mmCIF file of C-alpha atoms in Angstrom:
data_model
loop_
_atom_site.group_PDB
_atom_site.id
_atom_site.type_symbol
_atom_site.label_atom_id
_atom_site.label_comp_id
_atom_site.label_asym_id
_atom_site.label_seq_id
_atom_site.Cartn_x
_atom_site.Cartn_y
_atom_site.Cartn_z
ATOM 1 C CA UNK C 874 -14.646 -7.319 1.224
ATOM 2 C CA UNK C 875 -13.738 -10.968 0.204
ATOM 3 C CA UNK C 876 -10.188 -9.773 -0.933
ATOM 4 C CA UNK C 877 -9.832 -8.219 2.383
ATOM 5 C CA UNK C 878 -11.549 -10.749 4.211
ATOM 6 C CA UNK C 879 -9.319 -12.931 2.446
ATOM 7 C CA UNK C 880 -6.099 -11.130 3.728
ATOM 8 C CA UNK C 881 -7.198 -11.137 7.272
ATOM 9 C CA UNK C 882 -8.109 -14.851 7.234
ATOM 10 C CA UNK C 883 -4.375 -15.255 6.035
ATOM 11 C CA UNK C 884 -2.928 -12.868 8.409
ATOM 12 C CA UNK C 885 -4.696 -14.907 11.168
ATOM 13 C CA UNK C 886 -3.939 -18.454 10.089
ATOM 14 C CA UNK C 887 -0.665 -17.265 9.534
ATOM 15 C CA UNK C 888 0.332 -15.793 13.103
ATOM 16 C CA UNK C 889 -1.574 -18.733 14.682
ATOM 17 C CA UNK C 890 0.777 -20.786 12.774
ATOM 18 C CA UNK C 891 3.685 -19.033 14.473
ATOM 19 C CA UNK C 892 2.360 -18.607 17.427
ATOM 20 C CA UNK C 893 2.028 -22.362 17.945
ATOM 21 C CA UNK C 894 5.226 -23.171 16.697
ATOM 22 C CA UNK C 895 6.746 -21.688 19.628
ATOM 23 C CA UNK C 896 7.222 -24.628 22.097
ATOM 24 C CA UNK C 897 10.729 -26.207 21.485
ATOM 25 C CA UNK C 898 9.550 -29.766 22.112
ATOM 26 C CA UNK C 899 7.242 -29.930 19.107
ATOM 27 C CA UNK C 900 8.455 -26.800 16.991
ATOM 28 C CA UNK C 901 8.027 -28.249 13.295
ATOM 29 C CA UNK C 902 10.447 -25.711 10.884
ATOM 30 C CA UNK C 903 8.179 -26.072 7.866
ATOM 31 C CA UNK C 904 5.754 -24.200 9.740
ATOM 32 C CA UNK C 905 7.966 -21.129 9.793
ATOM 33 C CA UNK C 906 7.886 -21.007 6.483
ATOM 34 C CA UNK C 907 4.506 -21.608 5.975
ATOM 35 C CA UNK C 908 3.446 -19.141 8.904
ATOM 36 C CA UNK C 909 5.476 -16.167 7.141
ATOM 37 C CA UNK C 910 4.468 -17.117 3.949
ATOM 38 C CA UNK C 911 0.839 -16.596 4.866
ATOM 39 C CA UNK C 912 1.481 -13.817 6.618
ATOM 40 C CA UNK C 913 3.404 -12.408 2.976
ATOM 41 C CA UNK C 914 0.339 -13.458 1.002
ATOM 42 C CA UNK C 915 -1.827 -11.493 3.204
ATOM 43 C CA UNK C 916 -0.415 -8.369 2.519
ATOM 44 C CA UNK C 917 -1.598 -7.337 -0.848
ATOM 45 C CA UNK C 918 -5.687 -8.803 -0.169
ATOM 46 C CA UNK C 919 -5.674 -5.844 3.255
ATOM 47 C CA UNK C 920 -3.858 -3.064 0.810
ATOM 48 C CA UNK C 921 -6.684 -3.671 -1.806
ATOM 49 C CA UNK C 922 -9.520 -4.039 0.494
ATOM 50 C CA UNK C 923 -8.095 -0.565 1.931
ATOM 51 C CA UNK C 924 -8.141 1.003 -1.231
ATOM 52 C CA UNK C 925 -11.845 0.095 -1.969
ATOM 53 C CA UNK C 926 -12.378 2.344 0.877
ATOM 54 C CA UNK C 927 -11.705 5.166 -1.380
ATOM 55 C CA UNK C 928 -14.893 4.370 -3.495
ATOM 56 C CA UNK C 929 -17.050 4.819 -0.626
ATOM 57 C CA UNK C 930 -15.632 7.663 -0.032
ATOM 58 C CA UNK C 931 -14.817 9.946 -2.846
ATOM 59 C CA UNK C 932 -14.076 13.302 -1.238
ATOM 60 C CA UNK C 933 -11.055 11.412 1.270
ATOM 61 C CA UNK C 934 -10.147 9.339 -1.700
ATOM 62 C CA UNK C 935 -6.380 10.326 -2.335
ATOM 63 C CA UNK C 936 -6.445 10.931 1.749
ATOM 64 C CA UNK C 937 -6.959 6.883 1.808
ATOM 65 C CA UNK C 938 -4.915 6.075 -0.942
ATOM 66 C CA UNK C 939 -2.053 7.829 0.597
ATOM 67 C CA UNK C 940 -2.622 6.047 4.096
ATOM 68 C CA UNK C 941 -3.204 2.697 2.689
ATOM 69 C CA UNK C 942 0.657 2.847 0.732
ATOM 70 C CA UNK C 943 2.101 3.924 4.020
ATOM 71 C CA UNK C 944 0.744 1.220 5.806
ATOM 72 C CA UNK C 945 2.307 -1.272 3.015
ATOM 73 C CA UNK C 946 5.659 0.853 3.527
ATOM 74 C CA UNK C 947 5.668 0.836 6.935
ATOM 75 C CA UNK C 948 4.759 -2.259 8.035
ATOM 76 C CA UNK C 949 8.033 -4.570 8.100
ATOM 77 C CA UNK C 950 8.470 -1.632 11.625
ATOM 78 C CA UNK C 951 6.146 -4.864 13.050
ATOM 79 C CA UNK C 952 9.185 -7.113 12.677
ATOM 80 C CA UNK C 953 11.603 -3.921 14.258
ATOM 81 C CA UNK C 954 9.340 -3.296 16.885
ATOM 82 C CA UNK C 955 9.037 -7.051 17.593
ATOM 83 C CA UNK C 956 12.887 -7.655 16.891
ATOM 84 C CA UNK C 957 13.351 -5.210 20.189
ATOM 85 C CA UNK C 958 10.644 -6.041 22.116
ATOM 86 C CA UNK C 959 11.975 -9.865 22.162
ATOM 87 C CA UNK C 960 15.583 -9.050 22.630
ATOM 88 C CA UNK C 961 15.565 -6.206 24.733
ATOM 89 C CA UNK C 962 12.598 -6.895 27.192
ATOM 90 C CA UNK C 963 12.490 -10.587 26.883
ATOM 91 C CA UNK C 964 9.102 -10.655 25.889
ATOM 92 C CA UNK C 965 8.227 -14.158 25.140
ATOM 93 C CA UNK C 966 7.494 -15.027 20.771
ATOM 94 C CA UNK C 967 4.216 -16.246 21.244
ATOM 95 C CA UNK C 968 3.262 -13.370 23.543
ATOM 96 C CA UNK C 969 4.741 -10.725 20.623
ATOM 97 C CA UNK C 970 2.612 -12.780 17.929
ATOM 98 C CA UNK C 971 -0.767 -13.258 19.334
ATOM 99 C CA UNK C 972 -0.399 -9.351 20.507
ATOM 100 C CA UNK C 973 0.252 -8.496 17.299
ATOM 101 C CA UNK C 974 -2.775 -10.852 16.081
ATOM 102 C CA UNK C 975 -5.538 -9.091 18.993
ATOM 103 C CA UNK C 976 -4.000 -5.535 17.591
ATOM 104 C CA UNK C 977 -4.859 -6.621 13.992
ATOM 105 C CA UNK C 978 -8.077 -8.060 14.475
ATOM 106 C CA UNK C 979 -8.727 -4.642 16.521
ATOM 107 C CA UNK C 980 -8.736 -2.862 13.364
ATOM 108 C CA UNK C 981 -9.750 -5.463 10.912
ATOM 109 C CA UNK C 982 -12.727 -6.272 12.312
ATOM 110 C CA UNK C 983 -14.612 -2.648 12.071
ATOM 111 C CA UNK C 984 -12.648 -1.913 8.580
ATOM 112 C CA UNK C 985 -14.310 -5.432 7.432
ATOM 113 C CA UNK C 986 -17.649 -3.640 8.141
ATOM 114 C CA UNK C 987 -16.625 -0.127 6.831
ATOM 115 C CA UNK C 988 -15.044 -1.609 3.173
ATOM 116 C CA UNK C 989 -18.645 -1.125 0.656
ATOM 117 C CA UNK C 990 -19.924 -4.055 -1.113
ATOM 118 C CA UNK C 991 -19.697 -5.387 -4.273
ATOM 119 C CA UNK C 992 -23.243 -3.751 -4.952
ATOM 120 C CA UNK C 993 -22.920 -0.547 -3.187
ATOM 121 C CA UNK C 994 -19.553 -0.069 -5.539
ATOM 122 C CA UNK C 995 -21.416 -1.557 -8.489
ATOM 123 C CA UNK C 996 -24.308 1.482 -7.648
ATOM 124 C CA UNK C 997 -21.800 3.839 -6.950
ATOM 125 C CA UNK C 998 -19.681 3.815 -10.343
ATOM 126 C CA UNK C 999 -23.231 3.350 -12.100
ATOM 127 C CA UNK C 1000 -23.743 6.631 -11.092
ATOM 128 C CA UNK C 1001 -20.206 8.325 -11.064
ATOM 129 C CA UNK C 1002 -20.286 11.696 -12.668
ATOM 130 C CA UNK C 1003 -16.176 11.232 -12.299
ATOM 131 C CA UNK C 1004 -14.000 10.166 -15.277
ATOM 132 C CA UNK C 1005 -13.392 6.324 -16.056
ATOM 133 C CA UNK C 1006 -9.877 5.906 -15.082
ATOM 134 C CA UNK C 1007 -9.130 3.872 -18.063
ATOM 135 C CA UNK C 1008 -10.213 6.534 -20.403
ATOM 136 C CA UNK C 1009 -8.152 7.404 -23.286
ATOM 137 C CA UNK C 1010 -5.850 10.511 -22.754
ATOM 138 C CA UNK C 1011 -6.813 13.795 -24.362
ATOM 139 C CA UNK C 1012 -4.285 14.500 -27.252
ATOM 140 C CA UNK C 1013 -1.540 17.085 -26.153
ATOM 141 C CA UNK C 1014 -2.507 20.808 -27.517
ATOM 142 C CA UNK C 1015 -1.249 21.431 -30.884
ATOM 143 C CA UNK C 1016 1.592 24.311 -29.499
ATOM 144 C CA UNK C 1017 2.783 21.264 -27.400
ATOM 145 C CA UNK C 1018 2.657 18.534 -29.907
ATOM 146 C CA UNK C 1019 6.098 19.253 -32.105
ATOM 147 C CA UNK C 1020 7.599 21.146 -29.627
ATOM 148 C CA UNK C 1021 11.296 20.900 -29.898
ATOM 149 C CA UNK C 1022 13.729 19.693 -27.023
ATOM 150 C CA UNK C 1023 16.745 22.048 -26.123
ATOM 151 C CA UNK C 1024 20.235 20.573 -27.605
ATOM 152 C CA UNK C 1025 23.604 19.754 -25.697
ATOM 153 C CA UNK C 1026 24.095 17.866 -22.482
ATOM 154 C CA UNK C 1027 23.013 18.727 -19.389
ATOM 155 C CA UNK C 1028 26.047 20.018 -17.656
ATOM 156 C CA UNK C 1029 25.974 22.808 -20.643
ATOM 157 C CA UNK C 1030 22.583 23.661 -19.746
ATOM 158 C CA UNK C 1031 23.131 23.551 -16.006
ATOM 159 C CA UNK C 1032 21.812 27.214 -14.785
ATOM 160 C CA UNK C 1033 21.287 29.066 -17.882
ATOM 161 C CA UNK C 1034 18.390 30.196 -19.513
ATOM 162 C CA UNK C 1035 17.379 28.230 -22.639
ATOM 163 C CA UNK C 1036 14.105 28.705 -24.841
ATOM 164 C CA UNK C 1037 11.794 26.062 -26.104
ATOM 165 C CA UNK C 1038 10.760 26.844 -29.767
ATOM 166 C CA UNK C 1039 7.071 26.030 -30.518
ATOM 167 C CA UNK C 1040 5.655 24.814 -33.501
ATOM 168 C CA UNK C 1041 3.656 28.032 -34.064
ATOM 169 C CA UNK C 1042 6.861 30.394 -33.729
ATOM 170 C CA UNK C 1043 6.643 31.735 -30.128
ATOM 171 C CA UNK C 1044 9.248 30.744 -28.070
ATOM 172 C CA UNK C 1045 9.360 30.359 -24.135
ATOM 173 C CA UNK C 1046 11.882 31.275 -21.970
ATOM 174 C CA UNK C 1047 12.841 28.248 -19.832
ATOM 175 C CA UNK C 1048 15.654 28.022 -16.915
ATOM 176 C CA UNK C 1049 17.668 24.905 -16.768
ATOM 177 C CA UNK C 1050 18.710 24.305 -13.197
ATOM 178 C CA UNK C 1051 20.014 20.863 -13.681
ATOM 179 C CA UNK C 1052 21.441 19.200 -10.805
#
């Protein structure tokens, strides 16, 4: 929640910086800077928040995971969508900005509410029955272990039929469709 919280706070101070900027009589450019800088900083605190979601809910967890890096892709279409709303129907930039702030406070507020806290995650991996994710890796089986690459370059290769010799004799047919 507080690295969330955090990233919302920015987002907020950040677009009200902008936002206020506007007026050409007392427009100060520093504050552009500062404005989208808070704005950049504020990125990572929502994408981590998001991903805590996960923990509260195991069975969606990849489902989240997946939406949450989307989101982070797909959110310079903001700028895009703000780009042609300002050029193209003359929408005013403080209008576009504090829009864009009521649209993100929309969501943030309720997600604020929905991310678990500190304890509830501390109670939850207390009594995981998953994995640790920073558990050592199983060693490879043994038929695996000295298993020998197939020779020549890859435009030799390209479309025929190769095997991959074992270390306990077998050997495995294996089709090299190189592109």
């Amino acid at each position: 929640r507080t690295c969330f919280g955090t990233g919302v706070a920015l987002t907020t101070l950040g677009a009200m910086i902008l936002g206020i900027n506007v007026d050409e009589r007392a427009r100060v450019d520093a504050l552009w800077y500062i404005g989208f800088g808070f704005l950049g900083c504020a990125g990572p605190g929502i994408f981590m928040g998001c991903l805590s979601l996960g923990e509260k809910h195991p069975h969606i967890g990849a489902s989240i995971t997946a939406f949450a890096a989307a989101m982070w892709d797909s959110s310079a279409v903001v700028f895009l969508l703000g780009n042609w709303l300002y050029f193209s129907l003359n929408f005013s930039f403080g209008l576009l900005v504090f829009s864009w702030l009521g649209v993100c406070l929309l969501f943030a507020v309720p997600t604020f509410f929905r991310i678990p806290s500190v304890s509830f995650l501390r109670h939850c991996r207390a009594h995981s029955t998953e994995t640790p994710l920073l558990e050592p890796m199983a060693p490879l089986p043994p038929a695996l272990e000295d298993a020998e690459a197939p020779s020549g370059t890859p435009e030799e290769a390209k479309g025929e039929v190769a095997t991959l010799t074992v270390n306990d004799g077998e050997a495995a047919p294996r089709l090299c469709a190189l592109f």
